[in-house]
JSON list of C-alpha atoms in Angstrom, two decimals:
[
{"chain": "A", "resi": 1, "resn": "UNK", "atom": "CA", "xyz": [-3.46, 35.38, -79.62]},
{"chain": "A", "resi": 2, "resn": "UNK", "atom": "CA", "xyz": [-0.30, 37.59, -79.57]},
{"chain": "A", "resi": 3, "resn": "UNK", "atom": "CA", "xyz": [-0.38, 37.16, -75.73]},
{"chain": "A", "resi": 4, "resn": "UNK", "atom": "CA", "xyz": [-1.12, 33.07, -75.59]},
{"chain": "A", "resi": 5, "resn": "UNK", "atom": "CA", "xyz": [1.90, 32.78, -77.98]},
{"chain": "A", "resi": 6, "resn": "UNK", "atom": "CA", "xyz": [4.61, 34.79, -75.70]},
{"chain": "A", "resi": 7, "resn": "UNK", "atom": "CA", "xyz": [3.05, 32.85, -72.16]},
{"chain": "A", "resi": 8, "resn": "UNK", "atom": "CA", "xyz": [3.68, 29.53, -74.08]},
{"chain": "A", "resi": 9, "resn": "UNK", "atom": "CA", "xyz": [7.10, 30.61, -74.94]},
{"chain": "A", "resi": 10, "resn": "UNK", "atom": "CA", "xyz": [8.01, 32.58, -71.52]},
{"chain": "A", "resi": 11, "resn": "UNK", "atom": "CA", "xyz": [6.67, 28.71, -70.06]},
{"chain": "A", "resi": 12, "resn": "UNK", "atom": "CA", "xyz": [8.85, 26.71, -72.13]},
{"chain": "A", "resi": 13, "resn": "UNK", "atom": "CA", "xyz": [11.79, 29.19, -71.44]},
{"chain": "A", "resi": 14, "resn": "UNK", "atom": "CA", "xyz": [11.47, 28.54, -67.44]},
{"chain": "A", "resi": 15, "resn": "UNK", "atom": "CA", "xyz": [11.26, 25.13, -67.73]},
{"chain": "A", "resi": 16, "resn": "UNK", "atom": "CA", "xyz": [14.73, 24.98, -70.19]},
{"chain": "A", "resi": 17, "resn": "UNK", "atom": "CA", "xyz": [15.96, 27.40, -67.37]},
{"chain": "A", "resi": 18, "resn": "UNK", "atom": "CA", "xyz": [15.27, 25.14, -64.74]},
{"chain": "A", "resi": 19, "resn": "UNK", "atom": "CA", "xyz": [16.40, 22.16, -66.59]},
{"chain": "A", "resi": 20, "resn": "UNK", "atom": "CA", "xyz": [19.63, 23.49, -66.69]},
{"chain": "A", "resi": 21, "resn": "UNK", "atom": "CA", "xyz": [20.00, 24.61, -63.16]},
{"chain": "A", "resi": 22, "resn": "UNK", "atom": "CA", "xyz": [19.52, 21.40, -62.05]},
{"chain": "A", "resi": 23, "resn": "UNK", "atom": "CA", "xyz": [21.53, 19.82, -64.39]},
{"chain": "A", "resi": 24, "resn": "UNK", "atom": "CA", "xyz": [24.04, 22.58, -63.44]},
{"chain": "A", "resi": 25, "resn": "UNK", "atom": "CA", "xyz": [24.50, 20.57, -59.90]},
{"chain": "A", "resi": 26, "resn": "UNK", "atom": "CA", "xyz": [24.43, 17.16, -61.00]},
{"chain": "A", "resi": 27, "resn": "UNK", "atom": "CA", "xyz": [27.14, 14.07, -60.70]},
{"chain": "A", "resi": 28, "resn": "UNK", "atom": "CA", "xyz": [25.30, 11.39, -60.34]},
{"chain": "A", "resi": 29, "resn": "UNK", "atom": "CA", "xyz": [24.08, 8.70, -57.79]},
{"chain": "A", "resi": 30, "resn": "UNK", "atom": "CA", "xyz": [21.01, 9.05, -55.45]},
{"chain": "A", "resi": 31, "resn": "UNK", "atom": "CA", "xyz": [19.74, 12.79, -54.23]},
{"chain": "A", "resi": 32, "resn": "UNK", "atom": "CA", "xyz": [17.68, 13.75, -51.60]},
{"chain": "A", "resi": 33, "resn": "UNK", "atom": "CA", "xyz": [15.31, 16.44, -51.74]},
{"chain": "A", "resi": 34, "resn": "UNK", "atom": "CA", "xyz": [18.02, 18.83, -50.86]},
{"chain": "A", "resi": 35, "resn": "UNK", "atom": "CA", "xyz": [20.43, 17.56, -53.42]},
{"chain": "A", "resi": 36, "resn": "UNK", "atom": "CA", "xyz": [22.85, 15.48, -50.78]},
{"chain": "A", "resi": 37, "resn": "UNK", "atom": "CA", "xyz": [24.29, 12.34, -52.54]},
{"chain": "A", "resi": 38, "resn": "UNK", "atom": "CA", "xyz": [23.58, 9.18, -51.16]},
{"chain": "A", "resi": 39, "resn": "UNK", "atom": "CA", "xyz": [26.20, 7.02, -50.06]},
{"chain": "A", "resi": 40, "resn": "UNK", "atom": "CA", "xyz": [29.18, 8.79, -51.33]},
{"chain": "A", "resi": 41, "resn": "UNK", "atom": "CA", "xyz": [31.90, 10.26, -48.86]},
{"chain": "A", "resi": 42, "resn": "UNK", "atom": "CA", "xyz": [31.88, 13.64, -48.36]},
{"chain": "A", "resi": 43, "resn": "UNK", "atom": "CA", "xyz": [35.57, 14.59, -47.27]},
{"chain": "A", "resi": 44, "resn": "UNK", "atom": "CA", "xyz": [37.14, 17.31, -44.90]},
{"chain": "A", "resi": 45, "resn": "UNK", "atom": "CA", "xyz": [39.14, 19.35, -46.89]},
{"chain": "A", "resi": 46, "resn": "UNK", "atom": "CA", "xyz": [41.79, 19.10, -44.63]},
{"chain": "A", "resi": 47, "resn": "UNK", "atom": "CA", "xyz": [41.98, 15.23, -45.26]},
{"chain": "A", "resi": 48, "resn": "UNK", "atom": "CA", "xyz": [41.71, 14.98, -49.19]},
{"chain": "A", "resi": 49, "resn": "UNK", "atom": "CA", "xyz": [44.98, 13.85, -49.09]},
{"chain": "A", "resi": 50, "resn": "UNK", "atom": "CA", "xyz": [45.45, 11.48, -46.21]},
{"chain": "A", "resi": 51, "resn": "UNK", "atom": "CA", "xyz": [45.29, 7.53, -45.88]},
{"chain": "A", "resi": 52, "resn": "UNK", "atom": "CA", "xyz": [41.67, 6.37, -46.40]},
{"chain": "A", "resi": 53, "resn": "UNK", "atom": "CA", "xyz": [41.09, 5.45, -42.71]},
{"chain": "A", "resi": 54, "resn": "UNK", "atom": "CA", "xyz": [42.62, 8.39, -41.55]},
{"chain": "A", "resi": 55, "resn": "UNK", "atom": "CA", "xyz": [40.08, 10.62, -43.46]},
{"chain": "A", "resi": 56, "resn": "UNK", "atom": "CA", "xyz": [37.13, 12.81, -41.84]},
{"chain": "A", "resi": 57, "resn": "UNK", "atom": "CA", "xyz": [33.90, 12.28, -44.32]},
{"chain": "A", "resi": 58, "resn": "UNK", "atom": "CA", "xyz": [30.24, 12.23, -43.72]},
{"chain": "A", "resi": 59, "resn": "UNK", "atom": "CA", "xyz": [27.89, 9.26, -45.57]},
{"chain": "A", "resi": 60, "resn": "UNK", "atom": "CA", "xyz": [24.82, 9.77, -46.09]},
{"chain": "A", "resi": 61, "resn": "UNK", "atom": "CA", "xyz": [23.35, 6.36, -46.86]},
{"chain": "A", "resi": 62, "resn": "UNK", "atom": "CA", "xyz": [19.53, 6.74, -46.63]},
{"chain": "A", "resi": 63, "resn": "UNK", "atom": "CA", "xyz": [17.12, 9.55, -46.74]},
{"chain": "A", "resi": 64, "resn": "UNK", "atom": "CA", "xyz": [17.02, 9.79, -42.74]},
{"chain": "A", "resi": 65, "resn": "UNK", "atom": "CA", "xyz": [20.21, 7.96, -41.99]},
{"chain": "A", "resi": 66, "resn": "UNK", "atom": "CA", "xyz": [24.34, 8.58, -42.15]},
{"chain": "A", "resi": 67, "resn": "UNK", "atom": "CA", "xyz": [27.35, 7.81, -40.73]},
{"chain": "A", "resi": 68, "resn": "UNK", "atom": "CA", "xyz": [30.36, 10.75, -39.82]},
{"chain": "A", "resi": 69, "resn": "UNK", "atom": "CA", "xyz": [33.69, 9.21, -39.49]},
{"chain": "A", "resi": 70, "resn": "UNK", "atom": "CA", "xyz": [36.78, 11.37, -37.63]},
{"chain": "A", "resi": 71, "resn": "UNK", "atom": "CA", "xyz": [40.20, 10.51, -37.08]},
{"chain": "A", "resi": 72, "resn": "UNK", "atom": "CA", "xyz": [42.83, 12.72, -35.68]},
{"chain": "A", "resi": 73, "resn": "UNK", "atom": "CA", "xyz": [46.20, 11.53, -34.34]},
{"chain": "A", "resi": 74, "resn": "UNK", "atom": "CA", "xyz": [48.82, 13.86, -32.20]},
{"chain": "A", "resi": 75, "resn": "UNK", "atom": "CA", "xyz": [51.90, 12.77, -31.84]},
{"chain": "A", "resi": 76, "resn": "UNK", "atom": "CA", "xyz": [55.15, 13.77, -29.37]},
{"chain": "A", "resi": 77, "resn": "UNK", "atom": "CA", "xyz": [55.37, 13.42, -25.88]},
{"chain": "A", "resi": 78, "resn": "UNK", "atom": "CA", "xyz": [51.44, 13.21, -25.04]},
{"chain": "A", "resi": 79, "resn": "UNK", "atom": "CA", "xyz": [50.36, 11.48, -27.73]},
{"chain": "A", "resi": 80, "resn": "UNK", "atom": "CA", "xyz": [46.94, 10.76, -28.66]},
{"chain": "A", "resi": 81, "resn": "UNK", "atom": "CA", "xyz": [44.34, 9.32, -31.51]},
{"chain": "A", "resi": 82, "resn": "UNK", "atom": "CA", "xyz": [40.64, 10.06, -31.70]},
{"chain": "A", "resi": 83, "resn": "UNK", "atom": "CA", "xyz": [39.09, 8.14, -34.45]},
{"chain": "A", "resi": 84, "resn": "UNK", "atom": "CA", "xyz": [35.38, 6.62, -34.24]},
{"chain": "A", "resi": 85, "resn": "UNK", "atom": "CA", "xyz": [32.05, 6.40, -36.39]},
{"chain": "A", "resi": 86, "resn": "UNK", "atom": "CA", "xyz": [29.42, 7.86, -34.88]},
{"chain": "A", "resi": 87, "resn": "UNK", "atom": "CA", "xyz": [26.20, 6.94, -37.00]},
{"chain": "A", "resi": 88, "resn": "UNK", "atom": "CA", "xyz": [23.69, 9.54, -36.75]},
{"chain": "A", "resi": 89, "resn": "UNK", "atom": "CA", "xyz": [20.37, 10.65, -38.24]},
{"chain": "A", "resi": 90, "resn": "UNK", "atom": "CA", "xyz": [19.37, 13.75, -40.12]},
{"chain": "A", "resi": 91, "resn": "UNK", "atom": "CA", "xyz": [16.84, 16.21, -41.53]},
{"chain": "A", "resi": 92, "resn": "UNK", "atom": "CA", "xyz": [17.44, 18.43, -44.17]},
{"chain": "A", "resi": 93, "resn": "UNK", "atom": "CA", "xyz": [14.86, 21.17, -43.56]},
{"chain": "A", "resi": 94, "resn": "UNK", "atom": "CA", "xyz": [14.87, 24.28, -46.35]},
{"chain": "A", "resi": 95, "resn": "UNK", "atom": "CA", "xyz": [18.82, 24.47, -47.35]},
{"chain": "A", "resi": 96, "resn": "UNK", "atom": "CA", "xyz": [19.93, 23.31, -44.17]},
{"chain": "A", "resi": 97, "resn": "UNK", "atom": "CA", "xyz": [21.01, 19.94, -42.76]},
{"chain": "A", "resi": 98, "resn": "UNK", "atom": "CA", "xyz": [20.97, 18.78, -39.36]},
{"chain": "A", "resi": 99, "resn": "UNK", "atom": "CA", "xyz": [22.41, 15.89, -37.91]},
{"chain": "A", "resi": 100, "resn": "UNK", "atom": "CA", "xyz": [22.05, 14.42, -34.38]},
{"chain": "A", "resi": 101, "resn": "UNK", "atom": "CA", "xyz": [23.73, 11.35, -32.50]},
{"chain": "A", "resi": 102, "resn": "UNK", "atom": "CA", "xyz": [22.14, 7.97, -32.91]},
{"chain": "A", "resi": 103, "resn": "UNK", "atom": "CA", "xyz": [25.50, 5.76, -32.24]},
{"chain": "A", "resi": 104, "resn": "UNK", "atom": "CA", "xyz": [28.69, 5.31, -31.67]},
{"chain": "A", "resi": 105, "resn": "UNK", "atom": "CA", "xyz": [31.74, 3.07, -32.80]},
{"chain": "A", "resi": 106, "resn": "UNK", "atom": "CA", "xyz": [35.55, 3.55, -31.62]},
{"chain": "A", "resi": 107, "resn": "UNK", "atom": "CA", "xyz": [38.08, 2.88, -33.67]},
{"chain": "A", "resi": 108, "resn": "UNK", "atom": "CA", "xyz": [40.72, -0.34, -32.05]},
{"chain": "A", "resi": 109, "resn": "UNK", "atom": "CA", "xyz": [43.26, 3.05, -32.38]},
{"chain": "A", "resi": 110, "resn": "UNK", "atom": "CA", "xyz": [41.00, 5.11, -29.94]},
{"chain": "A", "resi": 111, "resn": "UNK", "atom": "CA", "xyz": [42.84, 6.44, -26.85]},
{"chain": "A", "resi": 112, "resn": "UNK", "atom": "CA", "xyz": [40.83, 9.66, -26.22]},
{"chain": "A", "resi": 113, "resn": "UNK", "atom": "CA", "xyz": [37.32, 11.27, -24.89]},
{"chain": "A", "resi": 114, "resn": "UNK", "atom": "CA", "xyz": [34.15, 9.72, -25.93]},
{"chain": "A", "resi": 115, "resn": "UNK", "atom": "CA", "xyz": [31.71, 10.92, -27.99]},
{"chain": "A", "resi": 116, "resn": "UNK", "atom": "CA", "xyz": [28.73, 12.68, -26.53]},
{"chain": "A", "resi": 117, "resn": "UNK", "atom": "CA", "xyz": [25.38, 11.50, -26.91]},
{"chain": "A", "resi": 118, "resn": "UNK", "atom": "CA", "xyz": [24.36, 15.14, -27.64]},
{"chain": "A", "resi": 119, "resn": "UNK", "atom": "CA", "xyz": [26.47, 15.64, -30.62]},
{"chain": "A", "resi": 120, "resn": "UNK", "atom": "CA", "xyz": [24.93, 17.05, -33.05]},
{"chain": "A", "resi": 121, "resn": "UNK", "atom": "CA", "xyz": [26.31, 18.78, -37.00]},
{"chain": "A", "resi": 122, "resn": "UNK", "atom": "CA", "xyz": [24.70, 21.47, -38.96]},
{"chain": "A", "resi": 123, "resn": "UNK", "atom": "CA", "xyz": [25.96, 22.01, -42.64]},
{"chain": "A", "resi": 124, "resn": "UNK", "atom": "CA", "xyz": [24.89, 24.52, -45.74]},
{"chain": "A", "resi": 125, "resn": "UNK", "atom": "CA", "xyz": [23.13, 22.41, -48.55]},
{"chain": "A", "resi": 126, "resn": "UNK", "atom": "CA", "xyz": [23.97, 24.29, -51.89]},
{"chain": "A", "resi": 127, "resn": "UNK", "atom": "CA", "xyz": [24.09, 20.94, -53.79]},
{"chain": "A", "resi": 128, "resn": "UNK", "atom": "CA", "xyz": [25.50, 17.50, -54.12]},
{"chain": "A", "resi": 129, "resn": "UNK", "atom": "CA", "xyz": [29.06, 18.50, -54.52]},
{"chain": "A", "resi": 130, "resn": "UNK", "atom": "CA", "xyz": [29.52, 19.86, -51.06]},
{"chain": "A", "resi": 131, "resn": "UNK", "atom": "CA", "xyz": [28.39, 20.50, -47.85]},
{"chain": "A", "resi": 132, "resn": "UNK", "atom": "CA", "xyz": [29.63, 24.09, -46.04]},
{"chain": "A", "resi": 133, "resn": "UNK", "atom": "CA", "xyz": [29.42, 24.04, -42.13]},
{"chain": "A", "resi": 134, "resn": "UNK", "atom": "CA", "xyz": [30.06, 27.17, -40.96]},
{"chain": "A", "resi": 135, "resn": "UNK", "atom": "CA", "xyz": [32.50, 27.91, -37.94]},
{"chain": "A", "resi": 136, "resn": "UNK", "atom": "CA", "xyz": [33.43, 30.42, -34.97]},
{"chain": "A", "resi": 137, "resn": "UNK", "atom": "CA", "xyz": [36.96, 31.29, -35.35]},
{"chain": "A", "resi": 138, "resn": "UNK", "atom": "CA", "xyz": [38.12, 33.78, -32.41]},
{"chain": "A", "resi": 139, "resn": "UNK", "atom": "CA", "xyz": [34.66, 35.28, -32.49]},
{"chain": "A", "resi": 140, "resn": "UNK", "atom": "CA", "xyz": [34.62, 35.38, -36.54]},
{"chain": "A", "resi": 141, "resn": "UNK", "atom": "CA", "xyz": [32.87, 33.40, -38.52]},
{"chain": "A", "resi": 142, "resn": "UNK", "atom": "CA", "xyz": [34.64, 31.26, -41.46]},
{"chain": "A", "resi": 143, "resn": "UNK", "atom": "CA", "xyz": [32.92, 28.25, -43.73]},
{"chain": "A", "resi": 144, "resn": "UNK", "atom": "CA", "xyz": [34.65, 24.79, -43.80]},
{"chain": "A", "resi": 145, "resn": "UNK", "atom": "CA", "xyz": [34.04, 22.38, -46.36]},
{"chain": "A", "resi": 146, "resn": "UNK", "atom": "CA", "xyz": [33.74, 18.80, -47.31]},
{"chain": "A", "resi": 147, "resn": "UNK", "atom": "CA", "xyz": [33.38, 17.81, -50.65]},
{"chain": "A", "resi": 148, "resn": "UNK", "atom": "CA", "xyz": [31.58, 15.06, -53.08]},
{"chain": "A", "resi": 149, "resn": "UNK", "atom": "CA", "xyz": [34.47, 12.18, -53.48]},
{"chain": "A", "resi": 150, "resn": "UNK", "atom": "CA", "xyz": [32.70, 12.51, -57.24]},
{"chain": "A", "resi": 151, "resn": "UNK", "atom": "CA", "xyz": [33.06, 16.11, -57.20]},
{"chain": "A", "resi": 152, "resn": "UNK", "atom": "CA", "xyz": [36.73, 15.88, -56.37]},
{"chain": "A", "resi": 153, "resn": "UNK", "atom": "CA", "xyz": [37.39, 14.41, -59.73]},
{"chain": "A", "resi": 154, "resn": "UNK", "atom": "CA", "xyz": [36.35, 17.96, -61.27]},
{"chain": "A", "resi": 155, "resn": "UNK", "atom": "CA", "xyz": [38.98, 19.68, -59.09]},
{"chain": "A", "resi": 156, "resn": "UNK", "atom": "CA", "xyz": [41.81, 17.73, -59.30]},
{"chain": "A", "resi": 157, "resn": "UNK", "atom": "CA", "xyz": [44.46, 20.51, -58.28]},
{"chain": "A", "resi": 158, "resn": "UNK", "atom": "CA", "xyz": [42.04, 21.76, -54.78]},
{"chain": "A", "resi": 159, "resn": "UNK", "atom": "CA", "xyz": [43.79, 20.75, -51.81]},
{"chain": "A", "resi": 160, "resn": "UNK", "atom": "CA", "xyz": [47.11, 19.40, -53.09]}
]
């Protein structure tokens, strides 16, 4: 009896525990398995605070499908803009996300290379508030982030 009584409890217990770890991660809209949020921007942190259309984000807007947006403008003698879509699709396989090239649109500001058709995007799936994609620097590695435009609300001092 004794031992019935502390399984039901140690069940109930987990499944509080769980409850709240999930909840824990949680700001709203549509998930995917992994916890990516569905058609909400997830922004560079380089660009938090530049112009809209001059941003860097990924969308996710289905559970196979997303769009990555770059821009990147240098100016002086040789100057030069990148900016295009390129519209991709993904898998999200244990906490890892992959995406690979479906697409392509160029921005009318465009003056640089193309896109590849082998591009491809890996990224760190912790939870819906951000993605980490993880970078050679000089041999080291270093993490880079882009973050939930819902998430961004929670930390409104990062990246100002």
């Amino acid at each position: 009896m004794k031992r019935k009584f502390l399984a039901v409890v140690f069940v109930i217990l987990a499944a509080v525990l769980l409850v709240g770890v999930f909840a824990g991660c949680s700001s709203g809209g549509a998930r995917t398995n992994a916890g990516v949020t569905l058609n909400k921007k997830y922004i560079d942190e380089e660009c938090l605070t530049a112009k809209e259309n001059e941003q860097t984000y990924y969308v996710f807007t289905s559970a196979e499908e997303g769009y990555y947006h770059y821009y990147y403008f240098s100016g002086g003698t040789f100057s030069y803009c990148s900016a295009y879509t390129v519209y991709f699709r993904y898998q999200i396989v244990g906490g890892m996300l992959f995406c690979f090239y479906d697409s392509v649109e160029y921005d009318p500001a465009h003056d640089s290379d193309n896109v590849k058709t082998y591009w491809a995007s890996e990224f760190t799936v912790c939870c819906g508030d951000f993605l980490v994609k993880n970078i050679e620097i000089g041999g080291g590695a270093s993490a880079h982030y882009y973050f939930s435009e819902d998430y961004l609300g929670e930390i409104p001092n990062f990246g100002k």
